[in-house]
Amino acid sequence: MKILSVVGARPQFIKLAPLHKAAVRRGLNHQVIHTGQHYDDNMSEVFFRELEMPKPDLNLNVGSGSHAFQTAQMMEGIETCLLEEKPDWVIAYGDTNSTLAAAIVAVKIHIPIAHVEAGLRSGNREMPEEHNRIITDHCSDLLFAPTETAMKNLAHEGLKQRSRLVGDIMVDSLDFVQETLLNSPIDVQKLCNTQEEFILATIHRAENTGDASRLESLIEILSSFHIPVVLPAHPRLVSFCKKFNIELSRGSLKIIPPLSHRELIATARTSRSVITDSGGLQKESFLLKVPCSTIRTETEWEETLVGGWNIIVDDLSNLEALAMRTKPLPAEEAPFGSGDTAGNIIDCLLA
Ligand code: UD1
């Protein structure tokens, strides 16, 4: 069987790695198209190196641009490749513009398409990721849901027949990274340039970066914390701060370049708590048993809210006190599966 994965952005490389390894183990021919949505070394190549994946078979080098421009360029390149390669399955991951492009192309030329991380919904129709998720799920022939909640969402939209509960592939990935950290640890104090207890923060979503006054108050609040706030700055954050004339390096904020995945996991698990608008980091914090404060109005990962491990903080005025809350009691359930998701997905594809 020949399967072809389409990826393009950071979180997709993390989901690709376990699937690639499981596919190779089971003797499948697995090819990878990289759309080029993320292109800096620290946003792309470093993930392939660290997660021990070969270079993609094809890179479309689409780069940045408006949603329509970026998605259209990707679609052209993906279509040409799929017509040539004729895979048995196309695999799309998550909720980026690269996911959407793969799904629309494959369904139109009648190549079966499977969506890894299907069924997530925020209910927020302003998010580009929400558009991408919904359209991708409705185009897909097999929907690999990470959680019971995702299964319910899919059933609610009439997609139950095509849905399979396989667990969350990020657990597979996290297990792998934790193992590599045992063998070759990372000096987090050196990386973050602090000997003190610190908070890890990440900000990149359109709703936090695109509005000047929201962004300024977020940065001002983080910079007034009484302990260091280490912030690996996503290029989107840096470019919006420049555009709005917002000074990032101030007060308690320690701005560092984007971290590799191993570095991020090492930093998150050492931190006092995490403040983020990333979906992946909410879950990783939960799995690493680090309290997380999510600076959004909702989350797709409501399982992380149980026991107070993750909290939604819309009103930022109380952010420091919330971020410094005491650790909740350990959760007894494993809502994201047990780390065998990639194998479950290959089983479904072969069946
Ligand atoms: C995308 C995804 C988002 C995901 C995130 C992970 C969409 C709509 N959004 O957002 O769901 O959580 O990836 O990071 O697909 N840039 C660089 N170097 C790079 C890549 C981007 O400098 O390697 C800059 C460019 O100025 C670009 C901006 O970052 O305009 C945003 O990049 P883009 O890929 O459009 O979206 P993300 O914000 O990364």
PDB file of N, CA, C and O in Angstrom, residues 121-161:
ATOM      1  N   ARG A 121     -13.420  20.912  17.554  1.00  0.00           N
ATOM      2  CA  ARG A 121     -14.230  22.094  17.267  1.00  0.00           C
ATOM      3  C   ARG A 121     -14.068  23.092  18.403  1.00  0.00           C
ATOM      4  O   ARG A 121     -14.140  22.730  19.576  1.00  0.00           O
ATOM      5  N   SER A 122     -13.893  24.365  18.033  1.00  0.00           N
ATOM      6  CA  SER A 122     -13.861  25.413  19.054  1.00  0.00           C
ATOM      7  C   SER A 122     -15.206  26.111  19.111  1.00  0.00           C
ATOM      8  O   SER A 122     -15.521  26.786  20.088  1.00  0.00           O
ATOM      9  N   GLY A 123     -15.979  25.994  18.036  1.00  0.00           N
ATOM     10  CA  GLY A 123     -17.236  26.730  17.952  1.00  0.00           C
ATOM     11  C   GLY A 123     -17.013  28.193  17.590  1.00  0.00           C
ATOM     12  O   GLY A 123     -17.961  28.966  17.511  1.00  0.00           O
ATOM     13  N   ASN A 124     -15.761  28.562  17.360  1.00  0.00           N
ATOM     14  CA  ASN A 124     -15.421  29.954  17.048  1.00  0.00           C
ATOM     15  C   ASN A 124     -15.210  30.084  15.535  1.00  0.00           C
ATOM     16  O   ASN A 124     -14.169  29.701  15.010  1.00  0.00           O
ATOM     17  N   ARG A 125     -16.215  30.648  14.861  1.00  0.00           N
ATOM     18  CA  ARG A 125     -16.179  30.689  13.401  1.00  0.00           C
ATOM     19  C   ARG A 125     -15.228  31.743  12.845  1.00  0.00           C
ATOM     20  O   ARG A 125     -15.077  31.887  11.642  1.00  0.00           O
ATOM     21  N   GLU A 126     -14.557  32.484  13.752  1.00  0.00           N
ATOM     22  CA  GLU A 126     -13.590  33.472  13.258  1.00  0.00           C
ATOM     23  C   GLU A 126     -12.201  32.868  13.073  1.00  0.00           C
ATOM     24  O   GLU A 126     -11.358  33.454  12.416  1.00  0.00           O
ATOM     25  N   MET A 127     -11.973  31.695  13.673  1.00  0.00           N
ATOM     26  CA  MET A 127     -10.623  31.115  13.627  1.00  0.00           C
ATOM     27  C   MET A 127     -10.354  30.459  12.285  1.00  0.00           C
ATOM     28  O   MET A 127     -11.137  29.599  11.858  1.00  0.00           O
ATOM     29  N   PRO A 128      -9.221  30.770  11.649  1.00  0.00           N
ATOM     30  CA  PRO A 128      -8.895  30.088  10.392  1.00  0.00           C
ATOM     31  C   PRO A 128      -8.810  28.569  10.584  1.00  0.00           C
ATOM     32  O   PRO A 128      -9.198  27.788   9.713  1.00  0.00           O
ATOM     33  N   GLU A 129      -8.329  28.163  11.779  1.00  0.00           N
ATOM     34  CA  GLU A 129      -8.198  26.721  12.034  1.00  0.00           C
ATOM     35  C   GLU A 129      -9.557  26.035  12.056  1.00  0.00           C
ATOM     36  O   GLU A 129      -9.678  24.877  11.655  1.00  0.00           O
ATOM     37  N   GLU A 130     -10.591  26.749  12.543  1.00  0.00           N
ATOM     38  CA  GLU A 130     -11.926  26.143  12.612  1.00  0.00           C
ATOM     39  C   GLU A 130     -12.469  25.924  11.188  1.00  0.00           C
ATOM     40  O   GLU A 130     -13.069  24.888  10.898  1.00  0.00           O
ATOM     41  N   HIS A 131     -12.241  26.885  10.306  1.00  0.00           N
ATOM     42  CA  HIS A 131     -12.675  26.689   8.911  1.00  0.00           C
ATOM     43  C   HIS A 131     -11.966  25.457   8.342  1.00  0.00           C
ATOM     44  O   HIS A 131     -12.591  24.605   7.706  1.00  0.00           O
ATOM     45  N   ASN A 132     -10.666  25.395   8.572  1.00  0.00           N
ATOM     46  CA  ASN A 132      -9.869  24.301   7.998  1.00  0.00           C
ATOM     47  C   ASN A 132     -10.326  22.938   8.512  1.00  0.00           C
ATOM     48  O   ASN A 132     -10.441  21.975   7.760  1.00  0.00           O
ATOM     49  N   ARG A 133     -10.624  22.867   9.809  1.00  0.00           N
ATOM     50  CA  ARG A 133     -11.043  21.584  10.404  1.00  0.00           C
ATOM     51  C   ARG A 133     -12.353  21.100   9.823  1.00  0.00           C
ATOM     52  O   ARG A 133     -12.509  19.937   9.459  1.00  0.00           O
ATOM     53  N   ILE A 134     -13.314  22.008   9.787  1.00  0.00           N
ATOM     54  CA  ILE A 134     -14.656  21.603   9.372  1.00  0.00           C
ATOM     55  C   ILE A 134     -14.634  21.149   7.914  1.00  0.00           C
ATOM     56  O   ILE A 134     -15.161  20.081   7.568  1.00  0.00           O
ATOM     57  N   ILE A 135     -13.997  21.927   7.058  1.00  0.00           N
ATOM     58  CA  ILE A 135     -13.985  21.561   5.628  1.00  0.00           C
ATOM     59  C   ILE A 135     -13.217  20.258   5.431  1.00  0.00           C
ATOM     60  O   ILE A 135     -13.647  19.368   4.705  1.00  0.00           O
ATOM     61  N   THR A 136     -12.074  20.138   6.100  1.00  0.00           N
ATOM     62  CA  THR A 136     -11.265  18.921   5.956  1.00  0.00           C
ATOM     63  C   THR A 136     -12.049  17.687   6.402  1.00  0.00           C
ATOM     64  O   THR A 136     -12.059  16.653   5.721  1.00  0.00           O
ATOM     65  N   ASP A 137     -12.727  17.774   7.542  1.00  0.00           N
ATOM     66  CA  ASP A 137     -13.488  16.613   8.024  1.00  0.00           C
ATOM     67  C   ASP A 137     -14.568  16.208   7.020  1.00  0.00           C
ATOM     68  O   ASP A 137     -14.772  15.025   6.764  1.00  0.00           O
ATOM     69  N   HIS A 138     -15.231  17.185   6.447  1.00  0.00           N
ATOM     70  CA  HIS A 138     -16.326  16.843   5.530  1.00  0.00           C
ATOM     71  C   HIS A 138     -15.811  16.327   4.194  1.00  0.00           C
ATOM     72  O   HIS A 138     -16.541  15.632   3.491  1.00  0.00           O
ATOM     73  N   CYS A 139     -14.574  16.626   3.838  1.00  0.00           N
ATOM     74  CA  CYS A 139     -13.974  16.088   2.602  1.00  0.00           C
ATOM     75  C   CYS A 139     -13.434  14.674   2.809  1.00  0.00           C
ATOM     76  O   CYS A 139     -13.212  13.952   1.846  1.00  0.00           O
ATOM     77  N   SER A 140     -13.162  14.306   4.070  1.00  0.00           N
ATOM     78  CA  SER A 140     -12.348  13.108   4.309  1.00  0.00           C
ATOM     79  C   SER A 140     -13.154  11.815   4.321  1.00  0.00           C
ATOM     80  O   SER A 140     -14.317  11.781   4.713  1.00  0.00           O
ATOM     81  N   ASP A 141     -12.466  10.729   3.880  1.00  0.00           N
ATOM     82  CA  ASP A 141     -13.093   9.401   3.844  1.00  0.00           C
ATOM     83  C   ASP A 141     -12.910   8.667   5.157  1.00  0.00           C
ATOM     84  O   ASP A 141     -13.726   7.840   5.530  1.00  0.00           O
ATOM     85  N   LEU A 142     -11.815   8.947   5.852  1.00  0.00           N
ATOM     86  CA  LEU A 142     -11.584   8.348   7.174  1.00  0.00           C
ATOM     87  C   LEU A 142     -11.188   9.454   8.127  1.00  0.00           C
ATOM     88  O   LEU A 142     -10.297  10.263   7.826  1.00  0.00           O
ATOM     89  N   LEU A 143     -11.880   9.485   9.276  1.00  0.00           N
ATOM     90  CA  LEU A 143     -11.653  10.554  10.247  1.00  0.00           C
ATOM     91  C   LEU A 143     -11.056   9.949  11.512  1.00  0.00           C
ATOM     92  O   LEU A 143     -11.738   9.205  12.226  1.00  0.00           O
ATOM     93  N   PHE A 144      -9.795  10.249  11.760  1.00  0.00           N
ATOM     94  CA  PHE A 144      -9.115   9.699  12.930  1.00  0.00           C
ATOM     95  C   PHE A 144      -9.245  10.664  14.100  1.00  0.00           C
ATOM     96  O   PHE A 144      -8.529  11.668  14.180  1.00  0.00           O
ATOM     97  N   ALA A 145     -10.166  10.336  15.001  1.00  0.00           N
ATOM     98  CA  ALA A 145     -10.472  11.234  16.119  1.00  0.00           C
ATOM     99  C   ALA A 145      -9.564  10.911  17.300  1.00  0.00           C
ATOM    100  O   ALA A 145      -9.362   9.745  17.640  1.00  0.00           O
ATOM    101  N   PRO A 146      -9.039  11.960  17.973  1.00  0.00           N
ATOM    102  CA  PRO A 146      -8.151  11.718  19.114  1.00  0.00           C
ATOM    103  C   PRO A 146      -8.889  11.409  20.414  1.00  0.00           C
ATOM    104  O   PRO A 146      -8.337  10.761  21.294  1.00  0.00           O
ATOM    105  N   THR A 147     -10.122  11.905  20.555  1.00  0.00           N
ATOM    106  CA  THR A 147     -10.827  11.804  21.846  1.00  0.00           C
ATOM    107  C   THR A 147     -12.311  11.467  21.638  1.00  0.00           C
ATOM    108  O   THR A 147     -12.842  11.608  20.538  1.00  0.00           O
ATOM    109  N   GLU A 148     -12.961  11.087  22.736  1.00  0.00           N
ATOM    110  CA  GLU A 148     -14.416  10.830  22.719  1.00  0.00           C
ATOM    111  C   GLU A 148     -15.164  12.104  22.323  1.00  0.00           C
ATOM    112  O   GLU A 148     -16.166  12.052  21.618  1.00  0.00           O
ATOM    113  N   THR A 149     -14.675  13.245  22.816  1.00  0.00           N
ATOM    114  CA  THR A 149     -15.334  14.518  22.482  1.00  0.00           C
ATOM    115  C   THR A 149     -15.310  14.745  20.974  1.00  0.00           C
ATOM    116  O   THR A 149     -16.310  15.159  20.377  1.00  0.00           O
ATOM    117  N   ALA A 150     -14.180  14.466  20.361  1.00  0.00           N
ATOM    118  CA  ALA A 150     -14.059  14.642  18.910  1.00  0.00           C
ATOM    119  C   ALA A 150     -15.018  13.690  18.191  1.00  0.00           C
ATOM    120  O   ALA A 150     -15.654  14.069  17.190  1.00  0.00           O
ATOM    121  N   MET A 151     -15.140  12.460  18.706  1.00  0.00           N
ATOM    122  CA  MET A 151     -16.078  11.487  18.102  1.00  0.00           C
ATOM    123  C   MET A 151     -17.502  12.029  18.165  1.00  0.00           C
ATOM    124  O   MET A 151     -18.266  11.927  17.208  1.00  0.00           O
ATOM    125  N   LYS A 152     -17.844  12.625  19.294  1.00  0.00           N
ATOM    126  CA  LYS A 152     -19.202  13.183  19.455  1.00  0.00           C
ATOM    127  C   LYS A 152     -19.424  14.333  18.473  1.00  0.00           C
ATOM    128  O   LYS A 152     -20.480  14.441  17.856  1.00  0.00           O
ATOM    129  N   ASN A 153     -18.429  15.187  18.340  1.00  0.00           N
ATOM    130  CA  ASN A 153     -18.554  16.309  17.399  1.00  0.00           C
ATOM    131  C   ASN A 153     -18.795  15.805  15.978  1.00  0.00           C
ATOM    132  O   ASN A 153     -19.606  16.367  15.234  1.00  0.00           O
ATOM    133  N   LEU A 154     -18.080  14.755  15.610  1.00  0.00           N
ATOM    134  CA  LEU A 154     -18.215  14.226  14.249  1.00  0.00           C
ATOM    135  C   LEU A 154     -19.599  13.597  14.055  1.00  0.00           C
ATOM    136  O   LEU A 154     -20.242  13.786  13.013  1.00  0.00           O
ATOM    137  N   ALA A 155     -20.055  12.872  15.070  1.00  0.00           N
ATOM    138  CA  ALA A 155     -21.387  12.258  14.989  1.00  0.00           C
ATOM    139  C   ALA A 155     -22.455  13.347  14.833  1.00  0.00           C
ATOM    140  O   ALA A 155     -23.400  13.216  14.043  1.00  0.00           O
ATOM    141  N   HIS A 156     -22.261  14.434  15.547  1.00  0.00           N
ATOM    142  CA  HIS A 156     -23.198  15.543  15.525  1.00  0.00           C
ATOM    143  C   HIS A 156     -23.305  16.160  14.118  1.00  0.00           C
ATOM    144  O   HIS A 156     -24.335  16.699  13.739  1.00  0.00           O
ATOM    145  N   GLU A 157     -22.240  16.045  13.345  1.00  0.00           N
ATOM    146  CA  GLU A 157     -22.247  16.595  11.980  1.00  0.00           C
ATOM    147  C   GLU A 157     -22.528  15.513  10.939  1.00  0.00           C
ATOM    148  O   GLU A 157     -22.284  15.700   9.748  1.00  0.00           O
ATOM    149  N   GLY A 158     -23.010  14.348  11.394  1.00  0.00           N
ATOM    150  CA  GLY A 158     -23.386  13.275  10.457  1.00  0.00           C
ATOM    151  C   GLY A 158     -22.210  12.497   9.907  1.00  0.00           C
ATOM    152  O   GLY A 158     -22.314  11.850   8.862  1.00  0.00           O
ATOM    153  N   LEU A 159     -21.057  12.527  10.612  1.00  0.00           N
ATOM    154  CA  LEU A 159     -19.844  11.899  10.070  1.00  0.00           C
ATOM    155  C   LEU A 159     -19.433  10.635  10.840  1.00  0.00           C
ATOM    156  O   LEU A 159     -18.301  10.165  10.705  1.00  0.00           O
ATOM    157  N   LYS A 160     -20.369  10.075  11.611  1.00  0.00           N
ATOM    158  CA  LYS A 160     -20.027   8.957  12.492  1.00  0.00           C
ATOM    159  C   LYS A 160     -19.471   7.733  11.734  1.00  0.00           C
ATOM    160  O   LYS A 160     -18.502   7.105  12.169  1.00  0.00           O
ATOM    161  N   GLN A 161     -20.120   7.413  10.614  1.00  0.00           N
ATOM    162  CA  GLN A 161     -19.733   6.224   9.841  1.00  0.00           C
ATOM    163  C   GLN A 161     -18.261   6.222   9.448  1.00  0.00           C
ATOM    164  O   GLN A 161     -17.644   5.177   9.370  1.00  0.00           O
TER     165      GLN A 161
END
